[in-house]
Every structure is written in structure tokens, then in C-alpha cells.
């Protein structure tokens, strides 16, 4: 009974919610932006809905392959912050900024070179291909701002500044929505206007974010100390390789999902684009509790506080499950209304409703994968995260080969939901590793 009381200690829940609330608001603003983009294009043509889905998926693959910068920065900053290691905070920040900027410069020409090859994998429709190509040509030049923003987000979260992070993300996404409406609808630039709106907002957010970082950095006690980042760079690259592999496989699964969906027809591609946007809404919002776990477990991990780590992990997971139930009920009751808000094209509405059941049940099945990611990131157990995703991905591929030929889009969705489920369950089996301090 004593242990049960510890896990319902409201002090832990207050700590988690204090970080999770601003993170949830900031996180859901991103898929809301996707919903606005889809709603604008959803009133223009099926082809442009599909083009944005494909273009966004390709760019997400590139960007989120490097989102380990955010995750890695959060975990490392949280651990350094927990023991007030100011010199290490500076090393982590400078090293990650340098690597992120360098990687962004490499990505731009590579994407422009291989863009047409990648688009050919996605679609055989020339109109969708051309629209997606235009979208990528504009958006890819935002890579430097996006990569630097990963580091900024990681620093603000790891240093327990969630409200600063909220203000930054809201600024970026509200500016993006305003520019999308102005350029996309008012000036009738359509897809091109949406791409430029995103590009401008990314760089504007980077400038504001750098200001927030400078304002919140602790002052070095000895300003004559030289912060040598050379050795630290190689350590960070080595430690983040696991996160890179893990994130790449997750994004390959999304790419495969979109590519296979496109082969099932333009209407199904458009329907899946709407549903996957709603899935992103689920994952981004539930990630708020995972991110709270990252920070709080990271702080306690640096202090080697086993009992506190266990309590925080269980408490944050309980809250995440409660919110998963709430999302399940909201989608169950209002999914048809949500779909109609996102498109006025009757054929797309009908097709989306046919597969809406997968989004309704998704919160209950997928919440554990998001939450366990946050717990393991805080403890910096990236090798385990990599291995569990590899196993889940292999089963995902097998499932696609078996189910899609027989059940088509339902088989595609079942395989994807199974992938999310396995990621969470496999990490639960490795739970004891989070308080292994070796």
C-alpha cells in the first residue's frame, strides 16, 4: 500500500503537468498548422492535397532524421542542468549548434539532386509530382532554421523553460498560419504560398529562439575558460547515432505508409493525408507528457535517484493514458465533424470516413510508444530505443507484405498501428534499464 501511495503522490503530478501543459499547447499547434494547410488546399484540389502530403513527408524524413538534435540536446542539457554543470551546458549547446548547421547545409543540395527520384517512388501522377516538386524546392531552404530550432527547443525544454518554448512555437506557427492564409488564400498563391509562409516563419522563429537561448543561458563563473567543443562533437555524434537510426526507421515507416497509400489511388492518398494529420495531432499532444518525463527523469538520472525515476516514469505514464482515453472519446464522438472541417470534397470525405476507425482507436494503442520514448530519452538509453524500433520496423514490413495485398488501405493502417503498439510494448519490457547508471 505504501508503494501505491507513492505513485499517486500529487507532488509528482504537479511537476509533470507544470511542464506538460505548455508542451502540449506548443506541440498541438504544429498539427493544427497542418490542419490549416490541409483545409486551405482541401478547398482547391485533390492533387494539391496529395502533393503537400508527399512533399511534407519527404521533408519530414529529412528533418526528423535529424530531430535527434532536439531529443539529444534535451536529455544532455537536463542531466547537466540537474547537477549545475555550466561548462558542460555551453559545450553541449555549441557542439550541437555547429553539427546541426553543418548537416543542414549538406541536406539542401542532396534533396535537390535526389528530389525527382524520390517523388517517382511516391507517385506516377504528373500533376501531383509537379506540385510536390515546387513545394520541396521552396521549403528545403528552411533547413538551416529548422535544424537550429531543434537545438533551441532542446535547450529550452532541458533547462526547464517550457513556457519560453511555448511562446516560441506559438510565434512560429501563428505566423505560419497567418502567412498561409494571406499568401495561400488571399493572394491565391495556393501551394506555393503555403510553402513560402512556412519558410519565412521558420527563419523568424530561429531569430527569436536564439534571443531566448542567450537570455536563459547561465553565466560562466570564469569567463576566461575556453569551451573546447572538438572532443565533445565526436562524443555527441557517437551517442546520437542510435537516435538517428531510430528516428530514420520511424520516418521510413511514414514514407512507406504515404507511398503505398498513393498507389491505392489519389482519393485514398488524400484521405490518408487527412487521417495522418490527425495522427500527428495525437502524437504531438501526448508527447507533452513524454517531454515532461525527459526533463524530470534527466534531472534525477544525473543524481542517480532510482526511486524518483521510477515514480516519475509511472506517474507520467498514468497521466498520458488518461489523456489517451479523452482523445479516444473526442474522436469517437466528433470525427465526422472534424473531417468535414478539413475538406469540402465529397469523395475525400466519404473515403476518409471509411478509415476513420483507425484514428479513433489510435490514442489507446499508441500513447505508450510516445511516453516510453520520453522516459528512455531522459535516461539517455538510446541504444535500447534503437533496438526496439528495429524489431518493430521488421514486423511492420512483414505485416505490410501480408496484409496490404488482401486488405489494401485497412491493411496499411493495421500495419502502421501495430508498429506504434510494438514500439511502446518492447520498451516496457526494458523498463529496468532506465535506472542502470553504468
Coordinates of C-alpha atoms in Angstrom, one line a residue:
X1 CA 0.0 0.0 0.0
X2 CA 2.9 2.3 0.7
X3 CA 4.2 2.0 -2.8
X4 CA 0.8 2.7 -4.3
X5 CA 0.5 5.9 -2.3
X6 CA 3.9 7.0 -3.6
X7 CA 2.7 6.6 -7.2
X8 CA -0.4 8.7 -6.6
X9 CA 1.7 11.5 -4.9
X10 CA 0.2 14.7 -6.3
X11 CA 3.5 16.5 -6.0
X12 CA 4.9 14.3 -8.9
X13 CA 1.8 15.0 -10.9
X14 CA 2.1 18.8 -10.4
X15 CA 5.7 18.6 -11.5
X16 CA 4.8 16.7 -14.7
X17 CA 1.7 18.9 -15.5
X18 CA 3.7 22.1 -15.0
X19 CA 6.0 21.1 -17.8
X20 CA 3.4 19.1 -19.9
X21 CA 0.8 21.8 -20.2
X22 CA 2.9 24.4 -22.1
X23 CA 4.4 21.5 -24.1
X24 CA 1.0 20.1 -25.1
X25 CA -0.1 23.6 -26.3
X26 CA 3.1 24.1 -28.2
X27 CA 3.0 20.6 -29.7
X28 CA -0.6 20.6 -30.9
X29 CA 0.0 24.0 -32.6
X30 CA 2.1 22.1 -35.1
X31 CA -0.6 19.6 -36.3
X32 CA -3.1 22.4 -36.1
X33 CA -0.9 24.2 -38.6
X34 CA -1.1 21.0 -40.7
X35 CA -4.8 21.0 -40.4
X36 CA -5.0 24.7 -41.6
X37 CA -2.7 23.9 -44.5
X38 CA -4.8 20.9 -45.5
X39 CA -8.0 22.8 -45.1
X40 CA -6.8 25.6 -47.4
X41 CA -5.6 23.1 -50.1
X42 CA -8.6 20.9 -49.4
X43 CA -10.8 23.5 -51.0
X44 CA -8.7 23.7 -54.1
X45 CA -7.9 20.2 -55.5
X46 CA -7.3 16.6 -54.6
X47 CA -3.9 16.8 -56.4
X48 CA -2.6 19.6 -54.2
X49 CA -3.7 17.8 -51.0
X50 CA -1.7 14.8 -52.2
X51 CA 1.3 17.0 -53.3
X52 CA 1.5 18.6 -49.8
X53 CA 1.2 15.2 -48.2
X54 CA 4.1 13.8 -50.3
X55 CA 6.2 16.9 -50.1
X56 CA 5.8 17.2 -46.4
X57 CA 6.5 13.5 -45.9
X58 CA 9.8 13.8 -47.8
X59 CA 10.9 16.9 -45.9
X60 CA 9.8 15.3 -42.6
X61 CA 12.0 12.4 -43.4
X62 CA 15.0 14.7 -43.9
X63 CA 14.2 16.9 -40.9
X64 CA 13.1 14.3 -38.4
X65 CA 16.0 12.1 -39.2
X66 CA 17.9 14.9 -37.5
X67 CA 15.4 15.5 -34.8
X68 CA 17.7 13.6 -32.5
X69 CA 19.3 17.1 -32.1
X70 CA 16.2 18.1 -30.1
X71 CA 16.0 14.8 -28.2
X72 CA 19.7 14.5 -27.6
X73 CA 20.0 18.2 -26.5
X74 CA 17.1 17.9 -24.1
X75 CA 18.5 14.8 -22.3
X76 CA 22.0 16.1 -22.1
X77 CA 21.0 19.6 -21.0
X78 CA 18.6 18.2 -18.4
X79 CA 21.3 16.0 -16.9
X80 CA 23.9 18.9 -16.9
X81 CA 21.2 21.2 -15.5
X82 CA 20.4 18.8 -12.7
X83 CA 23.9 19.0 -11.3
X84 CA 24.5 22.6 -12.4
X85 CA 27.4 21.8 -14.7
X86 CA 27.5 25.2 -16.5
X87 CA 30.6 24.5 -18.6
X88 CA 29.1 21.3 -20.0
X89 CA 25.9 23.2 -20.8
X90 CA 27.9 25.5 -23.0
X91 CA 29.8 22.6 -24.6
X92 CA 26.6 20.7 -25.4
X93 CA 24.9 23.8 -26.9
X94 CA 27.9 24.9 -29.1
X95 CA 28.6 21.4 -30.3
X96 CA 25.1 20.7 -31.3
X97 CA 24.6 24.1 -32.9
X98 CA 27.7 23.5 -35.1
X99 CA 26.8 20.0 -36.1
X100 CA 23.1 21.0 -36.8
X101 CA 24.1 23.9 -39.1
X102 CA 26.7 21.8 -41.0
X103 CA 24.1 19.0 -41.5
X104 CA 21.5 21.4 -42.8
X105 CA 23.9 22.8 -45.4
X106 CA 24.6 19.3 -46.6
X107 CA 20.9 18.4 -46.8
X108 CA 19.9 21.2 -49.2
X109 CA 21.9 20.1 -52.3
X110 CA 21.3 16.4 -51.6
X111 CA 17.5 16.9 -51.6
X112 CA 17.5 19.0 -54.7
X113 CA 19.6 16.3 -56.5
X114 CA 17.5 13.3 -55.5
X115 CA 14.1 15.0 -55.3
X116 CA 12.7 13.7 -58.6
X117 CA 13.9 10.2 -57.9
X118 CA 12.2 10.2 -54.6
X119 CA 9.0 11.7 -56.0
X120 CA 8.9 9.0 -58.6
X121 CA 8.7 6.4 -55.8
X122 CA 5.7 8.2 -54.3
X123 CA 3.5 8.9 -57.3
X124 CA 3.1 8.3 -61.0
X125 CA 0.7 11.3 -61.4
X126 CA 2.5 14.1 -63.2
X127 CA 0.3 16.9 -61.7
X128 CA 1.0 15.7 -58.1
X129 CA 4.7 15.2 -59.0
X130 CA 5.0 18.8 -60.3
X131 CA 3.1 20.4 -57.3
X132 CA 5.2 18.4 -54.8
X133 CA 8.4 19.3 -56.6
X134 CA 7.6 23.0 -56.4
X135 CA 6.7 22.7 -52.7
X136 CA 10.0 21.0 -51.9
X137 CA 12.1 23.5 -53.9
X138 CA 10.9 26.3 -51.7
X139 CA 10.7 24.5 -48.3
X140 CA 14.1 22.9 -48.4
X141 CA 15.9 26.2 -48.0
X142 CA 14.4 26.4 -44.5
X143 CA 16.6 23.5 -43.4
X144 CA 19.2 25.7 -41.5
X145 CA 16.5 27.4 -39.5
X146 CA 14.7 24.1 -38.8
X147 CA 17.9 22.3 -37.6
X148 CA 19.0 25.2 -35.4
X149 CA 15.4 25.3 -33.9
X150 CA 15.8 21.7 -32.9
X151 CA 18.7 22.7 -30.7
X152 CA 16.9 25.7 -29.3
X153 CA 13.8 23.6 -28.5
X154 CA 16.0 21.0 -26.8
X155 CA 17.8 23.7 -24.7
X156 CA 14.7 25.4 -23.5
X157 CA 13.0 22.1 -22.6
X158 CA 16.1 20.6 -20.9
X159 CA 16.6 23.8 -18.9
X160 CA 13.0 23.7 -17.6
X161 CA 11.8 26.7 -19.6
X162 CA 8.7 25.2 -21.2
X163 CA 6.8 28.5 -21.2
X164 CA 9.6 30.1 -23.2
X165 CA 9.4 27.2 -25.6
X166 CA 5.6 27.6 -25.8
X167 CA 5.9 31.3 -26.7
X168 CA 8.5 30.4 -29.4
X169 CA 6.5 27.6 -31.0
X170 CA 3.3 29.6 -30.9
X171 CA 5.0 32.5 -32.6
X172 CA 6.3 30.3 -35.4
X173 CA 3.1 28.5 -36.0
X174 CA 0.7 31.5 -35.7
X175 CA 3.0 33.5 -38.1
X176 CA 2.9 30.5 -40.4
X177 CA -0.9 30.2 -40.3
X178 CA -1.3 34.0 -40.9
X179 CA 1.1 33.8 -43.9
X180 CA -0.6 30.7 -45.2
X181 CA -4.0 32.4 -45.2
X182 CA -2.6 35.6 -46.7
X183 CA -0.3 34.1 -49.3
X184 CA -2.3 30.8 -50.0
X185 CA -5.8 32.2 -50.0
X186 CA -5.9 36.0 -50.1
X187 CA -3.2 36.3 -52.8
X188 CA -4.3 33.0 -54.4
X189 CA -0.8 31.5 -54.4
X190 CA -2.2 28.2 -53.2
X191 CA 0.5 25.6 -52.6
X192 CA 3.3 28.0 -53.4
X193 CA 2.0 30.5 -50.9
X194 CA 1.9 27.8 -48.1
X195 CA 5.5 26.8 -48.8
X196 CA 6.8 30.4 -48.6
X197 CA 4.7 31.0 -45.5
X198 CA 6.4 28.1 -43.7
X199 CA 9.9 29.2 -44.9
X200 CA 9.5 32.7 -43.6
X201 CA 8.1 31.6 -40.2
X202 CA 11.0 29.1 -39.7
X203 CA 13.7 31.7 -40.0
X204 CA 11.7 34.3 -38.0
X205 CA 11.4 31.7 -35.2
X206 CA 15.1 30.9 -35.3
X207 CA 15.9 34.5 -34.6
X208 CA 13.5 34.8 -31.7
X209 CA 14.8 31.4 -30.4
X210 CA 18.4 32.5 -30.4
X211 CA 17.4 35.5 -28.3
X212 CA 15.6 33.2 -25.8
X213 CA 18.7 31.0 -25.6
X214 CA 21.0 33.9 -24.9
X215 CA 18.6 35.3 -22.2
X216 CA 18.4 31.9 -20.4
X217 CA 22.0 30.7 -20.5
X218 CA 23.6 30.6 -17.1
X219 CA 26.6 32.9 -16.7
X220 CA 30.0 31.3 -16.7
X221 CA 31.8 31.8 -13.4
X222 CA 35.1 32.0 -15.0
X223 CA 34.7 33.8 -18.4
X224 CA 38.4 33.0 -19.3
X225 CA 37.6 29.3 -19.5
X226 CA 37.8 28.1 -23.1
X227 CA 34.9 25.8 -24.0
X228 CA 36.6 23.2 -26.2
X229 CA 33.9 21.5 -28.3
X230 CA 36.1 19.4 -30.6
X231 CA 36.1 16.3 -28.4
X232 CA 32.5 16.9 -27.4
X233 CA 31.4 16.9 -31.0
X234 CA 32.7 13.3 -31.6
X235 CA 31.0 12.1 -28.3
X236 CA 27.7 13.7 -29.3
X237 CA 27.8 12.2 -32.8
X238 CA 28.5 8.8 -31.4
X239 CA 25.8 9.0 -28.8
X240 CA 23.2 10.4 -31.2
X241 CA 23.8 7.7 -33.9
X242 CA 21.3 5.5 -32.1
X243 CA 18.7 8.2 -32.1
X244 CA 19.4 8.8 -35.8
X245 CA 18.8 5.2 -36.7
X246 CA 15.7 5.0 -34.5
X247 CA 14.2 8.2 -36.0
X248 CA 15.1 7.3 -39.6
X249 CA 13.2 4.0 -39.3
X250 CA 10.2 5.7 -37.8
X251 CA 10.2 8.1 -40.7
X252 CA 10.8 5.4 -43.3
X253 CA 7.6 3.8 -42.0
X254 CA 5.7 7.0 -42.5
X255 CA 7.2 7.4 -46.0
X256 CA 6.2 3.8 -46.9
X257 CA 2.7 4.5 -45.5
X258 CA 2.3 7.5 -47.8
X259 CA 3.9 5.8 -50.8
X260 CA 1.8 2.7 -50.5
X261 CA -1.3 4.8 -50.0
X262 CA -0.6 6.8 -53.1
X263 CA -0.5 3.6 -55.1
X264 CA -4.1 2.8 -53.9
X265 CA -5.4 5.9 -55.7
X266 CA -5.5 9.7 -55.4
X267 CA -8.6 9.8 -53.2
X268 CA -7.2 7.3 -50.7
X269 CA -3.9 9.3 -50.7
X270 CA -5.9 12.5 -49.9
X271 CA -8.0 10.6 -47.2
X272 CA -4.8 9.2 -45.6
X273 CA -3.2 12.7 -45.7
X274 CA -6.1 14.0 -43.5
X275 CA -6.0 11.0 -41.1
X276 CA -2.2 11.1 -40.7
X277 CA -2.5 14.8 -39.9
X278 CA -4.9 13.8 -37.1
X279 CA -2.5 11.0 -36.0
X280 CA 0.2 13.7 -35.8
X281 CA -2.2 15.7 -33.6
X282 CA -2.4 12.7 -31.2
X283 CA 1.3 12.1 -31.1
X284 CA 2.3 15.8 -30.7
X285 CA -0.2 16.4 -27.9
X286 CA 0.6 13.2 -25.9
X287 CA 4.3 14.0 -26.4
X288 CA 3.8 16.8 -23.8
X289 CA 3.9 14.2 -21.0
X290 CA 6.8 12.3 -22.7
X291 CA 8.7 15.6 -22.8
X292 CA 8.0 16.3 -19.2
X293 CA 9.4 12.8 -18.4
X294 CA 12.5 13.6 -20.5
X295 CA 13.3 16.7 -18.3
X296 CA 12.4 15.3 -14.9
X297 CA 14.0 11.9 -15.4
X298 CA 17.1 13.5 -16.9
X299 CA 17.5 15.7 -13.8
X300 CA 17.1 12.7 -11.5
X301 CA 19.3 10.4 -13.6
X302 CA 22.3 12.7 -13.2
X303 CA 21.7 12.5 -9.4
X304 CA 21.3 8.6 -9.7
X305 CA 18.0 8.8 -7.9
X306 CA 16.4 5.4 -8.7
X307 CA 13.3 5.7 -6.7
X308 CA 12.4 9.2 -8.0
X309 CA 13.0 8.0 -11.6
X310 CA 10.5 5.1 -11.2
X311 CA 7.9 7.3 -9.5
X312 CA 8.2 9.9 -12.3
X313 CA 8.1 7.3 -15.1
X314 CA 4.9 5.6 -13.7
X315 CA 3.1 8.9 -12.8
X316 CA 3.8 10.4 -16.2
X317 CA 2.5 7.3 -18.0
X318 CA -0.7 7.3 -15.9
X319 CA -1.5 10.9 -16.9
X320 CA -0.7 10.1 -20.6
X321 CA -3.1 7.2 -20.5
X322 CA -5.9 9.3 -19.0
X323 CA -5.5 11.8 -21.9
X324 CA -5.4 9.0 -24.4
X325 CA -8.8 8.0 -23.2
X326 CA -10.0 11.6 -23.6
X327 CA -8.8 11.7 -27.2
X328 CA -10.4 8.4 -27.9
X329 CA -13.8 9.8 -26.7
X330 CA -13.4 13.1 -28.6
X331 CA -12.6 11.3 -31.9
X332 CA -15.4 8.7 -31.4
X333 CA -18.0 11.5 -30.9
X334 CA -16.8 14.2 -33.4
X335 CA -14.7 12.5 -36.1
X336 CA -17.2 13.2 -38.9
X337 CA -17.4 16.9 -38.0
X338 CA -13.6 17.1 -37.9
X339 CA -13.3 15.5 -41.4
X340 CA -15.8 18.0 -42.9
X341 CA -13.8 20.9 -41.4
X342 CA -10.7 19.6 -43.2
X343 CA -12.1 19.2 -46.7
X344 CA -15.2 20.0 -48.7
X345 CA -14.6 17.4 -51.4
X346 CA -17.3 14.8 -51.1
X347 CA -15.3 11.9 -52.4
X348 CA -12.5 12.6 -50.0
X349 CA -14.9 13.0 -47.1
X350 CA -16.5 9.6 -47.9
X351 CA -13.2 7.9 -48.2
X352 CA -11.8 9.4 -45.0
X353 CA -14.9 8.3 -43.0
X354 CA -14.3 4.7 -44.3
X355 CA -11.0 4.5 -42.4
X356 CA -11.7 6.8 -39.5
X357 CA -11.9 3.9 -37.0
X358 CA -8.1 3.7 -37.1
X359 CA -7.7 7.2 -35.8
X360 CA -10.4 6.7 -33.2
X361 CA -8.6 3.7 -31.6
X362 CA -5.1 5.1 -32.1
X363 CA -4.7 7.1 -28.9
X364 CA -5.3 4.0 -26.7
X365 CA -2.8 1.9 -28.7
X366 CA -0.1 4.4 -29.5
X367 CA 0.2 6.5 -26.3
X368 CA 2.7 4.1 -24.7
X369 CA 5.2 4.4 -27.6
X370 CA 5.4 8.2 -27.2
X371 CA 5.6 8.0 -23.4
X372 CA 8.3 5.4 -23.2
X373 CA 10.3 7.3 -25.7
X374 CA 10.4 10.3 -23.4
X375 CA 11.4 8.1 -20.4
X376 CA 14.3 6.5 -22.2
X377 CA 15.5 9.8 -23.7
X378 CA 15.7 11.3 -20.2
X379 CA 17.8 8.4 -19.1
X380 CA 19.8 8.6 -22.4
X381 CA 19.2 4.9 -23.1
X382 CA 19.3 5.4 -26.9
X383 CA 20.7 2.0 -27.8
X384 CA 17.6 0.3 -26.4
X385 CA 15.4 2.7 -28.3
X386 CA 17.2 1.9 -31.5
X387 CA 17.0 -1.8 -31.0
X388 CA 13.2 -1.9 -30.2
X389 CA 12.4 0.3 -33.2
X390 CA 14.5 -2.0 -35.4
X391 CA 12.4 -5.0 -34.2
X392 CA 9.1 -3.1 -34.6
X393 CA 10.1 -2.0 -38.1
X394 CA 10.9 -5.5 -39.3
X395 CA 7.5 -6.7 -38.1
X396 CA 5.9 -3.7 -39.8
X397 CA 7.5 -4.7 -43.1
X398 CA 6.3 -8.3 -42.7
X399 CA 2.8 -7.0 -41.8
X400 CA 2.6 -4.8 -44.9
X401 CA 3.6 -7.7 -47.2
X402 CA 0.9 -9.9 -45.7
X403 CA -2.0 -7.5 -45.0
X404 CA -1.9 -4.9 -47.8
X405 CA -2.4 -7.3 -50.7
X406 CA -5.6 -8.6 -49.1
X407 CA -7.0 -5.7 -47.1
X408 CA -5.5 -2.7 -49.1
X409 CA -5.8 0.5 -47.1
X410 CA -7.2 -1.2 -44.0
X411 CA -4.2 -3.5 -44.1
X412 CA -1.9 -0.5 -44.4
X413 CA -3.4 1.2 -41.3
X414 CA -3.4 -2.0 -39.3
X415 CA 0.3 -2.4 -40.0
X416 CA 1.1 1.2 -39.0
X417 CA -0.9 0.9 -35.7
X418 CA 0.8 -2.4 -35.0
X419 CA 4.2 -0.6 -35.5
X420 CA 3.3 2.1 -32.9
X421 CA 2.0 -0.5 -30.4
X422 CA 5.2 -2.7 -30.6
X423 CA 7.4 0.3 -30.0
X424 CA 5.8 1.0 -26.7
X425 CA 5.4 -2.6 -25.5
X426 CA 9.0 -3.5 -26.3
X427 CA 10.3 -0.5 -24.4
X428 CA 8.2 -1.5 -21.4
X429 CA 10.0 -4.9 -21.4
X430 CA 13.3 -3.0 -20.9
X431 CA 11.9 -0.7 -18.2
X432 CA 14.5 -1.7 -15.6
X433 CA 17.3 -0.4 -17.8
X434 CA 16.3 3.2 -17.2
X435 CA 17.9 3.2 -13.7
X436 CA 21.0 1.4 -14.8
X437 CA 23.5 4.2 -14.2
X438 CA 26.6 2.4 -15.7

